């Protein structure tokens, strides 16, 4: 087995790793570099078969749905099989209605925790990991008697930190090469740690208690762990959480009953649809998208009077 790292060694994002064995190839991620001005002007890496048919390129395996790992996929030939987590596919589909340069993707196979899948001569065994991007995987890839471990993006301080603990206590064995992300290396001194989501929940509780009016929180809707943290802090302080239609669709797309969403059983949650979003949905002919959570809607005239009892989560992708 041979490999080539096309992007990601000298910058954060834009990850693309090509593996070759027995004349067959797969890609691990195909990300849009963080410093890219837009999708259209960003070239694909020099990989045979991305834009023209090549029988040796068997597929692209996506570790998770962040654009710096999958953002260039809309530019490749639609004949290339895509392998990703089921929730990743659903969240990207939900985001495509709202986020520029995002296209709904169709998976040919789904990644599942510790369930090996065969792609030609490659055996890919995913490991679900803790990351701000929901449904993120590390991967063990074996072929030709060699074994690679690719970390994808992972952390140890989110709401799924037990997955990191499990990875450390039961790591992949007999690895010939490890490809490890390091976007946070060097950011902290040896005696510092990143705050956990539980730590941040306590911080939000304090801030919400100190805030007389509406509490505004900038947060990516796709950082589902953080949305959960904000929701829990809002509920603990007698507030309700306001989200927009984009966040509502992303939370629904995660398909987990344990995640706050505009569905029966979730109190302390409201959906506010800004004028810009209403126009956007109408222009795309999908205004009916929001009908499913009509009972959760909050309207402009209601915001001012209920501000002290609200926390509003806003932000981009």
Tab-separated table of C-alpha atoms in Angstrom:
chain	number	residue	atom	x	y	z
A	1	UNK	CA	0.000	0.000	0.000
A	2	UNK	CA	1.255	3.437	-0.947
A	3	UNK	CA	-0.067	6.865	-0.036
A	4	UNK	CA	0.180	10.470	-1.137
A	5	UNK	CA	-0.939	13.439	0.948
A	6	UNK	CA	-2.194	16.033	-1.522
A	7	UNK	CA	-3.229	18.687	1.015
A	8	UNK	CA	-3.327	19.196	4.750
A	9	UNK	CA	0.320	18.958	5.822
A	10	UNK	CA	1.094	22.676	5.841
A	11	UNK	CA	-2.298	24.150	6.581
A	12	UNK	CA	-5.463	23.460	8.577
A	13	UNK	CA	-8.118	22.073	6.286
A	14	UNK	CA	-8.270	21.040	2.661
A	15	UNK	CA	-7.406	17.482	3.672
A	16	UNK	CA	-6.955	14.962	0.860
A	17	UNK	CA	-5.063	11.645	1.144
A	18	UNK	CA	-4.751	9.157	-1.714
A	19	UNK	CA	-4.147	5.459	-0.993
A	20	UNK	CA	-3.080	2.940	-3.663
A	21	UNK	CA	-2.890	-0.843	-3.448
A	22	UNK	CA	-2.924	-3.562	-6.101
A	23	UNK	CA	-3.668	-0.983	-8.777
A	24	UNK	CA	-6.748	0.378	-6.978
A	25	UNK	CA	-7.106	3.717	-5.207
A	26	UNK	CA	-9.309	5.460	-2.659
A	27	UNK	CA	-9.288	8.988	-1.241
A	28	UNK	CA	-9.604	9.847	2.416
A	29	UNK	CA	-11.463	13.181	2.467
A	30	UNK	CA	-11.532	15.875	-0.204
A	31	UNK	CA	-11.651	19.157	1.660
A	32	UNK	CA	-11.956	22.784	0.670
A	33	UNK	CA	-8.964	24.702	2.089
A	34	UNK	CA	-9.952	27.151	4.819
A	35	UNK	CA	-8.241	29.998	2.947
A	36	UNK	CA	-10.123	29.311	-0.301
A	37	UNK	CA	-12.063	32.310	-1.563
A	38	UNK	CA	-14.832	30.168	-3.060
A	39	UNK	CA	-15.560	26.719	-4.434
A	40	UNK	CA	-15.571	27.648	-8.120
A	41	UNK	CA	-12.034	29.080	-8.160
A	42	UNK	CA	-10.465	26.325	-6.053
A	43	UNK	CA	-8.847	23.594	-8.165
A	44	UNK	CA	-9.151	19.923	-7.408
A	45	UNK	CA	-5.956	18.199	-6.292
A	46	UNK	CA	-4.051	16.365	-9.007
A	47	UNK	CA	-5.762	13.000	-8.596
A	48	UNK	CA	-6.499	10.872	-11.650
A	49	UNK	CA	-10.194	10.150	-11.997
A	50	UNK	CA	-11.709	13.033	-10.048
A	51	UNK	CA	-13.083	14.835	-13.088
A	52	UNK	CA	-12.721	12.100	-15.729
A	53	UNK	CA	-13.600	8.438	-15.430
A	54	UNK	CA	-10.870	6.197	-14.039
A	55	UNK	CA	-11.653	2.620	-13.133
A	56	UNK	CA	-8.891	2.514	-10.535
A	57	UNK	CA	-10.463	5.194	-8.300
A	58	UNK	CA	-12.897	3.171	-6.212
A	59	UNK	CA	-14.337	5.891	-3.997
A	60	UNK	CA	-13.950	8.826	-1.619
A	61	UNK	CA	-14.264	8.090	2.094
A	62	UNK	CA	-15.356	11.136	4.110
A	63	UNK	CA	-14.391	11.231	7.779
A	64	UNK	CA	-17.056	13.843	8.566
A	65	UNK	CA	-19.097	16.650	7.069
A	66	UNK	CA	-16.988	19.741	7.712
A	67	UNK	CA	-16.199	21.595	4.506
A	68	UNK	CA	-12.438	21.415	5.061
A	69	UNK	CA	-12.829	17.637	4.705
A	70	UNK	CA	-15.596	17.314	2.093
A	71	UNK	CA	-16.040	20.752	0.508
A	72	UNK	CA	-14.542	19.894	-2.903
A	73	UNK	CA	-16.721	16.829	-3.452
A	74	UNK	CA	-19.344	18.790	-5.457
A	75	UNK	CA	-16.690	19.339	-8.164
A	76	UNK	CA	-15.899	15.662	-8.795
A	77	UNK	CA	-17.523	13.258	-11.224
A	78	UNK	CA	-20.904	12.059	-9.876
A	79	UNK	CA	-19.921	8.506	-10.837
A	80	UNK	CA	-17.382	8.270	-7.991
A	81	UNK	CA	-18.808	6.325	-5.016
A	82	UNK	CA	-18.979	8.282	-1.763
A	83	UNK	CA	-18.664	6.608	1.623
A	84	UNK	CA	-19.686	8.523	4.780
A	85	UNK	CA	-21.741	8.275	7.949
A	86	UNK	CA	-25.520	8.230	7.524
A	87	UNK	CA	-25.986	11.270	9.766
A	88	UNK	CA	-23.232	13.057	7.831
A	89	UNK	CA	-25.183	12.539	4.610
A	90	UNK	CA	-28.398	13.784	6.248
A	91	UNK	CA	-26.784	16.891	7.753
A	92	UNK	CA	-25.081	17.845	4.471
A	93	UNK	CA	-28.432	17.442	2.717
A	94	UNK	CA	-30.091	19.708	5.283
A	95	UNK	CA	-27.324	22.306	4.981
A	96	UNK	CA	-27.528	22.346	1.175
A	97	UNK	CA	-30.786	24.300	1.340
A	98	UNK	CA	-29.125	27.087	3.319
A	99	UNK	CA	-25.323	27.183	2.899
A	100	UNK	CA	-23.749	28.479	-0.351
A	101	UNK	CA	-21.540	26.029	-2.287
A	102	UNK	CA	-23.026	23.089	-0.373
A	103	UNK	CA	-24.521	20.279	-2.448
A	104	UNK	CA	-26.553	17.320	-1.209
A	105	UNK	CA	-24.431	14.169	-1.418
A	106	UNK	CA	-25.525	10.580	-1.997
A	107	UNK	CA	-23.620	7.878	-0.143
A	108	UNK	CA	-23.034	4.517	-1.788
A	109	UNK	CA	-22.084	2.984	1.573
A	110	UNK	CA	-22.381	4.177	5.161
A	111	UNK	CA	-19.671	4.213	7.794
A	112	UNK	CA	-20.691	2.574	11.076
A	113	UNK	CA	-18.712	2.342	14.281
A	114	UNK	CA	-16.271	-0.593	14.161
A	115	UNK	CA	-18.066	-2.256	11.226
A	116	UNK	CA	-15.502	-3.009	8.472
A	117	UNK	CA	-16.405	-2.294	4.864
A	118	UNK	CA	-14.558	-3.630	1.827
A	119	UNK	CA	-13.603	-1.271	-0.993
A	120	UNK	CA	-11.672	-3.328	-3.524
A	121	UNK	CA	-8.428	-4.405	-1.802
A	122	UNK	CA	-8.981	-1.956	1.084
A	123	UNK	CA	-10.664	-2.882	4.352
A	124	UNK	CA	-11.873	0.267	6.131
A	125	UNK	CA	-12.870	0.010	9.786
A	126	UNK	CA	-14.404	3.267	11.103
A	127	UNK	CA	-14.166	4.399	14.723
A	128	UNK	CA	-16.691	6.994	15.859
A	129	UNK	CA	-14.836	9.866	17.549
A	130	UNK	CA	-15.547	12.988	19.579
A	131	UNK	CA	-15.503	16.098	17.375
A	132	UNK	CA	-17.437	19.328	16.955
A	133	UNK	CA	-18.651	17.900	13.644
A	134	UNK	CA	-21.385	15.363	14.333
A	135	UNK	CA	-20.913	11.754	13.126
A	136	UNK	CA	-17.109	12.001	12.755
A	137	UNK	CA	-14.912	8.963	12.241
A	138	UNK	CA	-11.315	7.922	12.515
A	139	UNK	CA	-10.413	4.985	10.275
A	140	UNK	CA	-8.204	1.948	10.194
A	141	UNK	CA	-7.327	0.944	6.622
A	142	UNK	CA	-5.669	-2.354	5.769
A	143	UNK	CA	-4.454	-3.669	2.420
A	144	UNK	CA	-1.508	-5.634	1.098
A	145	UNK	CA	-0.425	-6.660	4.586
A	146	UNK	CA	-0.114	-3.032	5.751
A	147	UNK	CA	-2.249	-1.105	8.215
A	148	UNK	CA	-2.835	2.675	8.404
A	149	UNK	CA	-4.691	4.592	11.095
A	150	UNK	CA	-6.191	7.935	10.010
A	151	UNK	CA	-7.467	10.051	12.886
A	152	UNK	CA	-9.710	12.375	10.904
A	153	UNK	CA	-10.559	15.241	13.277
A	154	UNK	CA	-10.963	14.312	16.920
A	155	UNK	CA	-10.857	15.759	20.413
A	156	UNK	CA	-11.242	14.648	24.020
A	157	UNK	CA	-13.341	17.397	25.630
A	158	UNK	CA	-16.732	17.231	23.877
A	159	UNK	CA	-19.948	15.539	24.929
A	160	UNK	CA	-18.718	12.283	23.396
A	161	UNK	CA	-15.343	12.341	25.173
A	162	UNK	CA	-15.844	8.727	26.248
A	163	UNK	CA	-15.215	7.761	22.628
A	164	UNK	CA	-11.719	9.246	22.923
A	165	UNK	CA	-11.176	7.400	26.189
A	166	UNK	CA	-12.253	4.159	24.477
A	167	UNK	CA	-9.851	4.793	21.599
A	168	UNK	CA	-6.955	5.278	24.020
A	169	UNK	CA	-7.828	2.223	26.121
A	170	UNK	CA	-8.402	0.008	23.086
A	171	UNK	CA	-6.341	1.460	20.213
A	172	UNK	CA	-5.879	-0.099	16.778
A	173	UNK	CA	-3.119	-2.702	16.911
A	174	UNK	CA	-0.063	-3.317	14.733
A	175	UNK	CA	-0.279	-0.005	12.892
A	176	UNK	CA	2.401	0.623	10.269
A	177	UNK	CA	1.582	4.331	9.851
A	178	UNK	CA	-0.592	6.827	11.716
A	179	UNK	CA	-1.912	9.972	10.051
A	180	UNK	CA	-2.865	12.337	12.867
A	181	UNK	CA	-4.543	15.717	12.702
A	182	UNK	CA	-2.861	18.434	14.745
A	183	UNK	CA	-4.858	21.633	14.322
A	184	UNK	CA	-4.696	22.390	18.067
A	185	UNK	CA	-1.096	21.373	18.711
A	186	UNK	CA	0.850	24.155	20.387
A	187	UNK	CA	-2.203	26.222	21.303
A	188	UNK	CA	-1.986	25.354	25.010
A	189	UNK	CA	0.857	25.059	27.451
A	190	UNK	CA	1.515	21.692	29.088
A	191	UNK	CA	-0.536	22.561	32.187
A	192	UNK	CA	-3.565	23.892	30.289
A	193	UNK	CA	-6.624	22.046	28.982
A	194	UNK	CA	-9.527	23.025	26.785
A	195	UNK	CA	-12.809	23.548	28.664
A	196	UNK	CA	-15.241	20.668	28.343
A	197	UNK	CA	-18.832	21.136	27.187
A	198	UNK	CA	-19.867	20.551	30.806
A	199	UNK	CA	-17.541	23.413	31.844
A	200	UNK	CA	-19.025	25.644	29.172
A	201	UNK	CA	-22.553	24.758	30.241
A	202	UNK	CA	-21.748	26.145	33.681
A	203	UNK	CA	-20.275	29.285	32.113
A	204	UNK	CA	-23.392	29.817	29.999
A	205	UNK	CA	-25.608	29.352	33.065
A	206	UNK	CA	-23.693	32.118	34.848
A	207	UNK	CA	-23.839	34.449	31.834
A	208	UNK	CA	-27.535	33.829	31.260
A	209	UNK	CA	-28.286	34.557	34.923
A	210	UNK	CA	-26.338	37.800	34.648
A	211	UNK	CA	-28.122	38.898	31.445
A	212	UNK	CA	-31.292	40.949	31.835
A	213	UNK	CA	-32.529	40.762	28.251
A	214	UNK	CA	-32.202	38.214	25.509
A	215	UNK	CA	-28.920	36.289	25.590
A	216	UNK	CA	-27.293	36.045	22.152
A	217	UNK	CA	-24.858	33.202	21.443
A	218	UNK	CA	-22.819	32.886	18.229
A	219	UNK	CA	-22.594	29.205	17.353
A	220	UNK	CA	-22.468	27.056	14.228
A	221	UNK	CA	-25.672	25.064	13.874
A	222	UNK	CA	-23.576	22.052	12.866
A	223	UNK	CA	-21.723	22.136	16.203
A	224	UNK	CA	-24.484	20.040	17.703
A	225	UNK	CA	-22.631	19.422	20.974
A	226	UNK	CA	-22.534	23.187	21.539
A	227	UNK	CA	-26.205	23.633	20.665
A	228	UNK	CA	-27.008	20.957	23.258
A	229	UNK	CA	-24.848	22.812	25.798
A	230	UNK	CA	-26.651	26.096	25.139
A	231	UNK	CA	-30.056	24.414	25.317
A	232	UNK	CA	-29.245	22.789	28.655
A	233	UNK	CA	-27.967	26.082	30.084
A	234	UNK	CA	-31.070	27.899	28.852
A	235	UNK	CA	-33.349	25.322	30.443
A	236	UNK	CA	-31.447	25.474	33.753
A	237	UNK	CA	-31.965	29.244	33.884
A	238	UNK	CA	-35.640	29.241	32.938
A	239	UNK	CA	-35.023	30.414	29.403
A	240	UNK	CA	-35.995	28.883	26.077
A	241	UNK	CA	-33.607	28.501	23.180
A	242	UNK	CA	-34.402	30.218	19.888
A	243	UNK	CA	-32.946	28.734	16.691
A	244	UNK	CA	-33.526	29.489	13.000
A	245	UNK	CA	-34.787	27.171	10.266
A	246	UNK	CA	-31.270	26.119	9.288
A	247	UNK	CA	-30.441	25.001	12.820
A	248	UNK	CA	-33.825	23.292	13.100
A	249	UNK	CA	-33.185	21.259	9.950
A	250	UNK	CA	-29.633	20.314	11.015
A	251	UNK	CA	-30.804	19.161	14.444
A	252	UNK	CA	-33.567	17.085	12.861
A	253	UNK	CA	-31.094	15.612	10.359
A	254	UNK	CA	-28.959	14.193	13.176
A	255	UNK	CA	-31.851	11.758	13.740
A	256	UNK	CA	-31.222	11.380	17.463
A	257	UNK	CA	-34.094	11.645	19.929
A	258	UNK	CA	-31.627	12.859	22.571
A	259	UNK	CA	-30.828	16.039	20.598
A	260	UNK	CA	-33.019	19.153	21.029
A	261	UNK	CA	-35.210	19.723	17.979
A	262	UNK	CA	-38.633	21.114	17.075
A	263	UNK	CA	-40.488	17.897	17.795
A	264	UNK	CA	-42.920	16.680	20.462
A	265	UNK	CA	-41.345	16.394	23.879
A	266	UNK	CA	-38.944	19.306	23.526
A	267	UNK	CA	-40.023	22.276	25.578
A	268	UNK	CA	-37.945	25.419	25.990
A	269	UNK	CA	-37.334	25.555	22.229
A	270	UNK	CA	-38.596	28.014	19.625
A	271	UNK	CA	-37.899	28.623	15.948
A	272	UNK	CA	-37.523	32.144	14.584
A	273	UNK	CA	-37.198	32.532	10.827
A	274	UNK	CA	-35.494	35.801	9.818
A	275	UNK	CA	-36.794	37.674	6.782
A	276	UNK	CA	-33.682	36.781	4.779
A	277	UNK	CA	-34.274	33.092	5.434
A	278	UNK	CA	-37.954	33.330	4.530
A	279	UNK	CA	-37.048	34.932	1.199
A	280	UNK	CA	-34.368	32.308	0.588
A	281	UNK	CA	-36.722	29.396	1.238
A	282	UNK	CA	-39.461	30.916	-0.895
A	283	UNK	CA	-37.095	31.575	-3.818
A	284	UNK	CA	-36.008	27.916	-3.732
A	285	UNK	CA	-39.618	26.728	-3.644
A	286	UNK	CA	-39.181	25.027	-0.268
A	287	UNK	CA	-41.073	27.421	2.016
A	288	UNK	CA	-43.216	24.481	3.155
A	289	UNK	CA	-40.095	23.079	4.803
A	290	UNK	CA	-40.952	24.922	8.011
A	291	UNK	CA	-44.559	23.744	8.238
A	292	UNK	CA	-43.482	20.745	10.291
A	293	UNK	CA	-42.609	22.937	13.253
A	294	UNK	CA	-45.243	25.620	12.964
A	295	UNK	CA	-46.210	25.131	16.619
A	296	UNK	CA	-42.629	26.041	17.634
A	297	UNK	CA	-42.529	29.291	15.665
A	298	UNK	CA	-41.921	32.595	17.386
A	299	UNK	CA	-42.720	35.786	15.476
A	300	UNK	CA	-40.978	39.179	15.375
A	301	UNK	CA	-43.666	40.839	17.465
A	302	UNK	CA	-43.173	38.314	20.248
A	303	UNK	CA	-39.429	38.734	20.629
A	304	UNK	CA	-39.237	42.002	22.555
A	305	UNK	CA	-41.838	41.087	25.174
A	306	UNK	CA	-40.281	37.718	25.920
A	307	UNK	CA	-36.599	38.717	25.629
A	308	UNK	CA	-35.641	38.136	29.301
A	309	UNK	CA	-36.796	34.521	29.009
A	310	UNK	CA	-34.969	33.755	25.763
A	311	UNK	CA	-31.527	32.680	24.597
A	312	UNK	CA	-30.890	32.983	20.881
A	313	UNK	CA	-28.364	30.837	19.051
A	314	UNK	CA	-27.174	32.352	15.777
A	315	UNK	CA	-24.294	31.811	13.404
A	316	UNK	CA	-23.171	30.298	10.123
A	317	UNK	CA	-22.535	26.748	8.923
